[in-house]
Coordinates of C-alpha atoms and ligand atoms in Angstrom, one line a residue:
M205 CA 0.0 0.0 0.0
G206 CA 1.2 3.5 -0.8
K207 CA 1.1 6.4 1.6
S208 CA -2.4 7.1 2.9
G209 CA -4.0 10.4 2.3
K210 CA -5.8 12.7 4.6
V211 CA -9.0 14.6 4.3
Y212 CA -9.5 18.1 5.8
L213 CA -13.1 19.2 6.2
I214 CA -12.6 22.9 6.0
G215 CA -15.1 25.7 6.7
A216 CA -14.8 28.3 3.9
G217 CA -16.8 30.8 5.8
P218 CA -19.9 32.6 4.4
G219 CA -18.5 34.3 1.3
D220 CA -16.1 37.2 2.2
P221 CA -12.8 35.4 1.6
G222 CA -11.3 37.2 4.6
L223 CA -13.5 35.1 6.8
I224 CA -11.8 31.7 6.3
T225 CA -9.6 30.7 9.3
V226 CA -5.8 31.0 9.1
K227 CA -5.6 27.2 9.5
G228 CA -8.0 26.6 6.6
Q229 CA -6.0 29.0 4.4
E230 CA -2.8 27.2 5.3
L231 CA -4.3 23.8 4.5
L232 CA -5.6 25.1 1.1
R233 CA -2.0 26.3 0.3
H234 CA -0.8 22.7 0.6
A235 CA -3.8 20.8 -0.9
E236 CA -3.4 18.4 -3.7
V237 CA -7.1 18.0 -4.3
I238 CA -9.9 20.5 -3.5
I239 CA -13.5 19.4 -3.5
Y240 CA -15.7 22.4 -3.1
D241 CA -19.3 23.5 -2.9
Y242 CA -21.6 26.1 -4.4
L243 CA -21.4 28.3 -1.2
A244 CA -17.6 28.3 -0.8
N245 CA -16.3 31.4 -2.5
P246 CA -14.3 30.2 -5.5
V247 CA -11.6 32.9 -5.1
L248 CA -10.3 30.8 -2.2
L249 CA -9.2 28.2 -4.8
D250 CA -6.5 30.7 -5.9
L251 CA -4.8 29.9 -2.6
A252 CA -4.1 26.4 -3.7
P253 CA -1.1 25.5 -5.8
P254 CA -1.9 25.8 -9.6
E255 CA -1.3 22.1 -10.1
A256 CA -3.9 21.1 -7.4
E257 CA -6.9 19.3 -8.8
R258 CA -10.1 21.3 -8.3
I259 CA -13.4 19.5 -8.3
Y260 CA -16.7 21.3 -8.1
V261 CA -19.5 19.3 -6.4
G262 CA -22.0 22.1 -5.9
K263 CA -25.3 22.7 -7.7
R264 CA -25.1 21.4 -11.3
S265 CA -26.7 23.4 -14.1
G266 CA -30.2 24.2 -12.9
Q267 CA -30.9 23.3 -9.3
H268 CA -29.7 19.8 -9.0
H269 CA -27.5 18.9 -6.1
Y270 CA -24.6 16.5 -6.6
P271 CA -25.7 13.3 -4.9
Q272 CA -24.1 13.1 -1.4
E273 CA -23.0 9.5 -2.0
E274 CA -20.9 10.5 -5.0
I275 CA -19.2 13.2 -3.0
T276 CA -18.4 10.8 -0.2
N277 CA -17.1 8.2 -2.7
L278 CA -14.9 10.9 -4.3
L279 CA -13.5 11.8 -0.9
L280 CA -12.7 8.2 -0.1
A281 CA -11.2 7.6 -3.6
K282 CA -8.9 10.6 -3.5
A283 CA -7.7 9.9 0.0
K284 CA -7.0 6.3 -0.9
E285 CA -4.8 7.6 -3.8
G286 CA -2.7 9.1 -1.0
K287 CA -3.7 12.7 -1.7
R288 CA -4.0 15.6 0.7
V289 CA -7.7 16.5 0.2
A290 CA -9.2 19.8 1.1
R291 CA -13.0 19.4 1.4
L292 CA -14.1 23.0 1.3
K293 CA -17.6 23.7 2.5
G294 CA -19.5 27.0 2.8
G295 CA -19.7 28.3 6.4
D296 CA -19.0 25.7 9.0
P297 CA -18.7 22.0 7.9
F298 CA -20.7 20.7 10.9
I299 CA -23.6 23.1 10.6
F300 CA -26.2 22.0 8.0
G301 CA -23.4 21.1 5.6
R302 CA -23.5 17.3 5.8
G303 CA -20.0 17.4 7.1
G304 CA -21.0 15.1 9.8
E305 CA -22.0 12.4 7.3
E306 CA -18.8 12.9 5.4
A307 CA -16.7 12.5 8.5
Q308 CA -18.6 9.4 9.5
A309 CA -17.8 7.8 6.1
L310 CA -14.1 8.7 6.5
A311 CA -14.1 7.3 10.0
A312 CA -15.8 4.1 8.9
A313 CA -13.2 3.7 6.1
G314 CA -10.3 4.3 8.5
I315 CA -9.2 7.4 6.7
L316 CA -7.4 10.1 8.6
F317 CA -9.3 13.4 8.7
E318 CA -9.4 16.8 10.5
V319 CA -12.2 19.3 10.8
V320 CA -11.5 23.0 10.6
P321 CA -14.4 25.1 11.7
G322 CA -15.7 28.0 9.7
V323 CA -17.8 31.1 10.3
T324 CA -21.3 29.9 9.8
A325 CA -23.8 31.9 7.8
A326 CA -25.9 32.8 10.9
V327 CA -22.9 34.3 12.8
A328 CA -21.6 36.0 9.7
A329 CA -24.9 37.5 8.5
A330 CA -25.7 38.7 12.0
A331 CA -22.3 40.5 12.3
Y332 CA -22.6 42.1 8.8
A333 CA -26.2 43.1 9.3
G334 CA -25.6 44.7 12.7
I335 CA -27.7 42.1 14.7
P336 CA -26.1 40.8 17.9
L337 CA -27.3 37.3 18.2
T338 CA -27.5 37.6 21.9
H339 CA -27.9 40.7 24.0
R340 CA -28.5 41.1 27.7
D341 CA -31.5 43.3 27.2
H342 CA -33.2 41.1 24.7
T343 CA -32.3 37.4 24.8
T344 CA -29.9 34.9 26.3
T345 CA -30.8 32.0 24.1
L346 CA -30.2 31.3 20.5
G347 CA -31.2 28.5 18.1
F348 CA -30.0 27.5 14.6
I349 CA -32.8 25.8 12.7
T350 CA -33.1 24.3 9.3
G351 CA -36.1 25.5 7.3
H352 CA -35.7 22.7 4.7
E353 CA -35.9 24.1 1.2
D354 CA -37.1 20.7 0.2
P355 CA -40.9 21.2 0.3
A356 CA -41.5 17.5 0.6
K357 CA -40.3 17.5 4.2
K358 CA -42.5 20.5 5.1
L359 CA -40.8 21.2 8.5
S360 CA -42.8 18.4 10.1
S361 CA -39.9 17.4 12.4
L362 CA -39.8 20.7 14.2
D363 CA -41.4 21.0 17.5
W364 CA -43.0 24.4 17.0
E365 CA -44.7 24.3 20.4
K366 CA -41.3 24.4 22.1
L367 CA -39.4 26.5 19.6
A368 CA -41.8 29.3 19.3
T369 CA -41.4 30.7 22.8
A370 CA -38.5 28.9 24.5
V371 CA -35.7 30.4 22.4
G372 CA -35.1 34.2 22.1
T373 CA -33.2 34.4 18.8
L374 CA -34.1 31.9 16.1
V375 CA -32.0 31.7 12.9
F376 CA -33.4 29.7 10.0
Y377 CA -31.1 28.3 7.3
M378 CA -32.5 27.1 4.0
G379 CA -35.9 28.6 4.9
M380 CA -36.8 30.9 2.0
A381 CA -39.2 28.5 0.3
N382 CA -41.0 27.9 3.7
L383 CA -40.9 31.4 5.1
E384 CA -44.6 31.9 5.2
N385 CA -45.1 28.6 6.9
I386 CA -42.4 29.3 9.4
C387 CA -43.9 32.7 10.4
E388 CA -47.4 31.2 10.7
Q389 CA -46.2 28.3 12.9
L390 CA -44.4 30.7 15.2
I391 CA -47.4 32.9 15.6
T392 CA -49.8 30.0 16.0
H393 CA -47.6 28.6 18.8
G394 CA -47.4 31.8 20.8
R395 CA -44.8 34.1 19.4
S396 CA -45.9 37.7 19.1
P397 CA -46.9 38.7 15.6
E398 CA -44.9 41.9 16.1
T399 CA -41.6 40.0 16.5
P400 CA -39.1 41.6 14.1
V401 CA -37.8 39.5 11.3
V402 CA -34.7 40.2 9.2
V403 CA -33.7 38.3 6.1
V404 CA -30.1 38.5 4.8
R405 CA -29.1 37.3 1.4
W406 CA -25.5 36.6 0.2
A407 CA -24.3 37.8 3.6
T408 CA -20.8 39.3 3.7
M409 CA -20.6 39.6 0.0
P410 CA -20.5 43.0 -1.7
G411 CA -24.0 42.4 -3.0
Q412 CA -25.4 41.5 0.5
E413 CA -29.1 42.3 0.6
T414 CA -31.4 42.7 3.6
L415 CA -35.1 42.9 4.1
C416 CA -36.7 43.8 7.5
G417 CA -40.3 43.2 8.7
T418 CA -42.2 41.3 11.3
L419 CA -43.6 37.8 11.5
V420 CA -46.7 39.2 9.8
T421 CA -45.2 41.3 7.1
I422 CA -42.0 39.6 6.1
S423 CA -43.2 37.0 3.6
A424 CA -45.1 39.5 1.5
K425 CA -42.0 41.7 1.4
V426 CA -39.8 38.8 0.4
R427 CA -42.2 37.9 -2.3
S428 CA -42.5 41.3 -3.8
A429 CA -38.7 41.8 -3.7
D430 CA -38.3 38.4 -5.4
F431 CA -35.7 37.6 -2.7
K432 CA -34.1 34.3 -3.5
P433 CA -31.7 31.9 -1.6
P434 CA -29.1 31.8 -0.1
A435 CA -30.4 33.7 2.8
V436 CA -30.7 33.4 6.5
I437 CA -33.8 34.4 8.5
F438 CA -33.5 36.1 11.9
V439 CA -36.4 36.1 14.3
G440 CA -36.2 37.9 17.6
E441 CA -36.1 41.2 19.5
V442 CA -32.3 41.6 18.8
N443 CA -33.3 42.6 15.2
R444 CA -34.3 45.9 16.6
L445 CA -30.6 46.8 17.2
R446 CA -29.9 46.8 13.5
D447 CA -30.9 50.4 13.0
E448 CA -28.3 51.4 15.5
L449 CA -25.6 48.9 14.7
R450 CA -25.6 48.8 10.9
W451 CA -22.1 49.3 9.5
F452 CA -21.6 47.2 6.4
D453 CA -24.4 48.1 4.0
N454 CA -24.5 51.8 4.8
R455 CA -20.9 52.8 4.0
P456 CA -20.5 55.6 1.4
L457 CA -19.9 53.2 -1.5
S458 CA -22.0 50.2 -0.3
G459 CA -23.6 48.4 -3.3
R460 CA -21.5 50.4 -5.8
R461 CA -19.6 48.4 -8.4
V462 CA -16.5 50.3 -9.4
L463 CA -14.3 49.3 -12.3
V464 CA -10.6 49.5 -11.5
T465 CA -8.4 49.5 -14.6
R466 CA -4.7 49.6 -13.8
A467 CA -1.6 47.7 -14.6
A468 CA -1.8 44.3 -12.9
E469 CA 0.9 44.9 -10.4
Q470 CA -0.7 48.0 -9.0
T471 CA -4.4 47.3 -8.6
A472 CA -4.4 46.4 -5.0
T473 CA -4.1 49.9 -3.4
L474 CA -7.0 51.5 -5.2
S475 CA -9.3 48.5 -5.0
D476 CA -8.6 48.0 -1.3
A477 CA -9.3 51.6 -0.5
L478 CA -12.6 51.4 -2.5
A479 CA -13.6 48.2 -0.8
D480 CA -13.0 49.8 2.6
L481 CA -15.6 52.3 1.7
G482 CA -18.0 49.5 0.9
A483 CA -17.6 49.4 -2.9
E484 CA -17.3 46.2 -4.9
P485 CA -14.1 46.8 -6.9
V486 CA -14.3 45.1 -10.3
V487 CA -10.6 44.7 -11.1
V488 CA -9.7 44.3 -14.8
S489 CA -6.2 45.0 -15.9
T490 CA -6.3 46.7 -19.2
I491 CA -2.6 47.2 -19.3
K492 CA 0.4 45.1 -18.4
I493 CA 4.0 46.2 -18.4
V494 CA 6.3 44.5 -20.9
P495 CA 9.9 44.8 -21.8
P496 CA 10.7 47.4 -24.5
P497 CA 11.3 46.2 -28.1
S498 CA 15.0 46.7 -27.4
F499 CA 17.1 47.3 -24.3
A500 CA 20.0 48.6 -26.4
D501 CA 19.6 52.3 -25.4
L502 CA 19.0 51.6 -21.8
D503 CA 22.0 49.2 -21.6
Q504 CA 24.2 51.8 -23.2
A505 CA 23.2 54.3 -20.5
L506 CA 23.6 51.8 -17.7
G507 CA 27.1 51.2 -19.0
N508 CA 27.9 54.9 -18.5
L509 CA 26.1 55.7 -15.3
D510 CA 29.1 57.7 -14.2
S511 CA 28.6 60.2 -17.0
F512 CA 25.2 61.4 -15.7
D513 CA 24.3 64.0 -13.0
F514 CA 20.6 63.2 -12.6
L515 CA 18.4 60.2 -12.7
V516 CA 14.7 61.0 -13.3
L517 CA 12.1 58.4 -12.6
T518 CA 8.5 59.4 -13.4
S519 CA 6.5 56.3 -12.3
V520 CA 6.6 53.2 -10.1
N521 CA 6.9 51.2 -13.4
A522 CA 9.9 53.3 -14.4
V523 CA 11.5 52.5 -11.0
S524 CA 10.9 48.8 -11.5
A525 CA 12.0 48.6 -15.1
F526 CA 15.1 50.6 -14.4
F527 CA 16.2 48.5 -11.4
D528 CA 15.2 45.2 -13.0
R529 CA 17.6 45.9 -15.9
L530 CA 20.3 47.3 -13.6
N531 CA 20.1 44.2 -11.5
A532 CA 20.0 41.9 -14.6
R533 CA 23.3 43.5 -15.6
G534 CA 24.8 42.5 -12.2
M535 CA 24.7 46.0 -10.7
D536 CA 22.7 47.4 -7.7
A537 CA 21.9 50.6 -5.9
R538 CA 25.5 51.4 -5.3
A539 CA 25.9 52.2 -9.0
L540 CA 23.7 55.3 -8.4
A541 CA 26.0 56.8 -5.7
G542 CA 27.1 59.8 -7.7
L543 CA 23.6 60.7 -9.1
L544 CA 20.9 63.0 -7.9
T545 CA 17.8 60.9 -8.0
V546 CA 14.4 62.6 -8.8
A547 CA 11.1 60.7 -8.1
V548 CA 7.9 62.1 -9.6
G549 CA 5.9 61.6 -6.4
P550 CA 5.6 59.8 -3.1
K551 CA 4.7 56.4 -4.7
S552 CA 7.8 56.4 -6.9
A553 CA 9.9 57.6 -4.0
E554 CA 8.6 54.6 -1.9
A555 CA 9.4 52.2 -4.7
L556 CA 12.9 53.7 -4.8
V557 CA 13.3 53.1 -1.0
A558 CA 12.3 49.5 -1.6
R559 CA 15.2 49.3 -4.0
G560 CA 17.6 50.8 -1.4
V561 CA 17.6 54.4 -2.7
R562 CA 16.3 57.6 -1.1
A563 CA 15.1 60.1 -3.7
D564 CA 17.0 63.4 -3.5
L565 CA 14.3 65.4 -5.0
V566 CA 10.5 65.1 -5.3
P567 CA 8.5 67.9 -7.0
E568 CA 5.4 69.5 -5.3
D569 CA 3.3 68.8 -8.4
Y570 CA 3.5 65.0 -8.9
R571 CA 3.5 65.1 -12.7
A572 CA 6.1 65.6 -15.5
E573 CA 5.2 69.3 -15.3
G574 CA 6.3 69.3 -11.7
V575 CA 9.6 67.6 -12.6
V576 CA 10.3 70.3 -15.2
E577 CA 9.5 73.1 -12.8
L578 CA 11.8 71.5 -10.1
L579 CA 14.7 70.9 -12.5
K580 CA 14.7 73.7 -15.1
N581 CA 17.0 76.0 -13.1
R582 CA 19.4 73.4 -11.9
V583 CA 20.3 71.4 -15.0
T584 CA 22.1 73.8 -17.3
G585 CA 25.1 71.9 -18.6
K586 CA 24.1 68.7 -16.8
R587 CA 23.4 65.2 -18.1
L588 CA 20.1 63.6 -17.3
L589 CA 19.1 60.0 -17.6
Y590 CA 15.3 59.6 -18.0
P591 CA 14.3 56.0 -18.5
K592 CA 10.8 56.3 -19.9
A593 CA 7.8 54.4 -21.2
A594 CA 7.5 53.7 -24.9
L595 CA 4.6 56.1 -25.2
A596 CA 5.7 58.7 -22.7
R597 CA 5.1 62.4 -23.6
D598 CA 8.1 64.4 -24.8
L599 CA 7.6 67.1 -22.2
I600 CA 10.6 66.4 -20.0
P601 CA 13.2 65.9 -22.7
A602 CA 11.9 69.0 -24.7
E603 CA 11.7 71.4 -21.7
L604 CA 14.9 70.3 -20.0
T605 CA 16.9 70.3 -23.3
A606 CA 15.6 73.9 -23.7
A607 CA 16.9 74.6 -20.2
G608 CA 20.4 73.6 -21.3
A609 CA 20.5 70.0 -20.2
A610 CA 21.6 66.9 -22.2
V611 CA 18.7 64.5 -21.7
I612 CA 19.1 60.8 -22.6
A613 CA 15.7 59.1 -22.6
P614 CA 16.0 55.4 -23.4
V615 CA 12.8 53.4 -23.5
A616 CA 12.8 51.2 -20.4
Y617 CA 9.4 49.6 -20.7
A618 CA 6.3 49.4 -22.8
S619 CA 2.7 48.4 -22.2
A620 CA 0.3 45.9 -23.8
A621 CA -3.2 44.7 -23.2
P622 CA -3.5 41.3 -21.4
A623 CA -5.1 38.6 -23.5
D624 CA -8.2 38.1 -21.4
A625 CA -9.0 41.8 -20.8
A626 CA -11.6 42.4 -23.5
G627 CA -13.9 39.5 -22.4
K628 CA -13.6 40.5 -18.8
L629 CA -14.4 44.2 -19.5
Q630 CA -17.4 43.4 -21.6
Q631 CA -18.8 41.1 -18.9
A632 CA -18.2 43.7 -16.2
I633 CA -20.1 46.3 -18.3
A634 CA -22.9 43.8 -19.0
D635 CA -23.2 43.0 -15.2
G636 CA -23.5 46.7 -14.5
L637 CA -21.0 49.3 -13.2
D638 CA -21.6 52.5 -11.2
L639 CA -18.2 54.1 -11.9
L640 CA -15.1 53.7 -14.1
T641 CA -11.7 54.7 -12.7
F642 CA -8.7 55.6 -14.8
T643 CA -5.3 56.5 -13.5
A644 CA -3.5 57.1 -16.8
S645 CA -4.3 58.2 -20.3
S646 CA -3.1 54.9 -21.5
T647 CA -5.6 53.0 -19.4
V648 CA -8.5 55.0 -20.9
R649 CA -7.2 54.4 -24.5
N650 CA -6.7 50.7 -23.9
F651 CA -10.1 50.4 -22.3
A652 CA -11.8 52.0 -25.3
D653 CA -9.8 50.0 -27.7
L654 CA -10.7 46.7 -26.0
L655 CA -14.5 47.2 -26.2
D656 CA -16.8 46.3 -29.1
T657 CA -19.2 49.0 -30.3
D658 CA -22.1 48.0 -28.1
S659 CA -20.1 47.8 -24.9
L660 CA -18.4 51.1 -25.6
T661 CA -21.7 52.8 -26.1
Q662 CA -22.8 51.3 -22.7
A663 CA -19.6 52.3 -21.0
K664 CA -19.9 55.9 -22.1
K665 CA -23.0 56.3 -20.0
I666 CA -21.1 55.4 -16.9
P667 CA -19.5 58.3 -14.9
V668 CA -15.7 58.4 -14.9
A669 CA -13.3 59.1 -12.1
S670 CA -9.9 60.3 -13.5
I671 CA -6.7 60.8 -11.6
G672 CA -5.8 64.2 -13.2
P673 CA -6.2 66.6 -16.1
L674 CA -4.3 64.6 -18.7
T675 CA -6.3 61.4 -18.1
S676 CA -9.5 63.5 -18.0
A677 CA -8.6 65.1 -21.4
T678 CA -8.1 61.7 -23.0
A679 CA -11.3 60.4 -21.5
R680 CA -13.3 63.4 -22.8
E681 CA -11.7 63.2 -26.2
L682 CA -12.9 59.6 -26.4
G683 CA -16.4 60.6 -25.4
F684 CA -16.6 59.7 -21.7
T685 CA -18.1 61.9 -19.0
V686 CA -15.6 62.8 -16.4
A687 CA -17.5 63.2 -13.1
I688 CA -14.6 63.1 -10.7
E689 CA -11.1 64.5 -10.8
P690 CA -9.1 65.2 -7.5
E691 CA -7.2 68.5 -7.1
S692 CA -4.0 66.6 -6.5
S693 CA -3.2 63.6 -8.6
T694 CA -2.6 60.9 -6.0
L695 CA -4.6 57.7 -5.4
E696 CA -5.5 58.9 -1.9
D697 CA -7.1 62.1 -3.3
L698 CA -8.8 60.1 -6.0
V699 CA -10.4 57.8 -3.4
E700 CA -11.4 60.8 -1.3
A701 CA -13.0 62.5 -4.4
I702 CA -14.9 59.3 -5.2
R703 CA -16.2 59.1 -1.6
A704 CA -17.4 62.8 -1.7
Y705 CA -19.1 62.2 -5.1
F706 CA -21.2 59.3 -3.9
I707 CA -22.1 61.0 -0.6
A708 CA -23.3 63.9 -2.6
T709 CA -25.3 61.7 -5.1
D710 CA -26.9 59.8 -2.2
Q711 CA -28.4 63.1 -0.9
Ligands
SAH880 N1 -22.6 25.0 6.3 C1 -23.2 26.2 6.0 C2 -24.7 26.1 5.7 C3 -25.0 25.3 4.5 S1 -26.8 25.2 4.3 C4 -22.9 27.3 7.1 O1 -22.4 26.9 8.1 O2 -23.2 28.4 6.9 C5 -27.1 26.4 3.1 C6 -27.8 27.6 3.8 O3 -26.9 28.4 4.5 C7 -28.4 28.5 2.8 O4 -29.7 28.1 2.3 C8 -28.6 29.8 3.6 O5 -29.6 29.7 4.5 C9 -27.3 29.7 4.4 N2 -26.2 30.5 3.9 C10 -25.0 30.1 3.5 N3 -24.2 31.1 3.1 C11 -25.0 32.2 3.2 C12 -24.7 33.6 2.9 N4 -23.6 34.0 2.4 N5 -25.7 34.4 3.1 C13 -26.9 34.0 3.6 N6 -27.2 32.7 3.9 C14 -26.2 31.8 3.7

């Protein structure tokens, strides 16, 4: 017999990928096979090694569930092959997830297993809807109940007599199809008809939706809103605290889908800041940084670094491209000892520090114009090295040459559209967007170039947030409506301007 495998029953949490446990995350990183459900957020699969086998056992096309027996057999088979199997289940594996049955089958077959708890839907939805499940003023008891979406079972096994009044907070899972029946039973068995009820759908996800009512009113509200599963139903006085304790779905950008179009390496800062404000960032890279057609000019400059007085770097990409090539040629930051280093703004300066260099000069205006202003009176008779993007404007070489400097401007990097960008963008537009963000003229151009005519027409109806005047000009030239442009061209100011815009539109 070969080495025997092991199965980890892992709770994926309710949806927000940040709600998986550290242990669950670590196990996914080392999984060889992942068997996952409909309710486990698929982005968690990205944690696993690329070569890991990923098997979906959630709802098949339509509403059919994968038969439990097949899932169990699959677990046993993979474990017997000697694999480390991550069985990833929505919420907690042992709460209405049939994790108990899977563990029993593993135990019976003598296969090693571990169970990693997860944040169950009731706990997560309560937190994200602002409903403390227990509260000294309202209740000290709590029950998790299945509302069986299978209408054949019709909730017959529940002892309504006891449930209705003995437990303060009741949380129903899988109860949407039976909501009316649940409410009726509770009232019939002695619960006050005025008891507040809150239904939370796709809890913890950017599109989380909530409906509030009472045992009498909630089913009609759910029907008229066409509210579908997955949702949990909260019954109890604690629901009254939501008005006071809401925090997730009333942030300035809650429910807003915002397109973030940046080079792949740089999307995180902007999308994280937008997500903090409640937005759903839809990240599509329309541009990726690629090597220039030829390194010959840059290499020649790198071979003569001693001959320069200034090094001018006008973007984080320029910093990366310059240092990558420097390092590739066996040199490092020490080669810049004799140069005055100019960074266009704080982000480039930070990128320089990461490469071991402190910028000597940073302009007040974080644009090429600012660099010209800063340098024009200091560079007469000096030699400047300005490694630039293939499509960079000619402003710095032209103005500083006019100021009496010798400007050498080798192309250090170029940009291209990633292969999957067009499809992703058109899908994002079809799904609906509330704002487009652009942080460079090139991203606007690439965006427009990638779309077919219909999508482009759609996209032009969506307001644009642009980082500064040049990007705005390009956007307007292409027919977009620039609704947001910060006074100072930094990501922080852009985010602040977006926040202010949505607060104003909400009023
Ligand atoms: N093991 C899971 C429950 C699976 S049963 C857990 O611990 O959460 C499936 C039911 O869980 C759904 O019908 C719904 O009632 C609830 N559920 C799961 N994820 C949810 C979510 N993100 N938002 C609301 N309800 C959810």
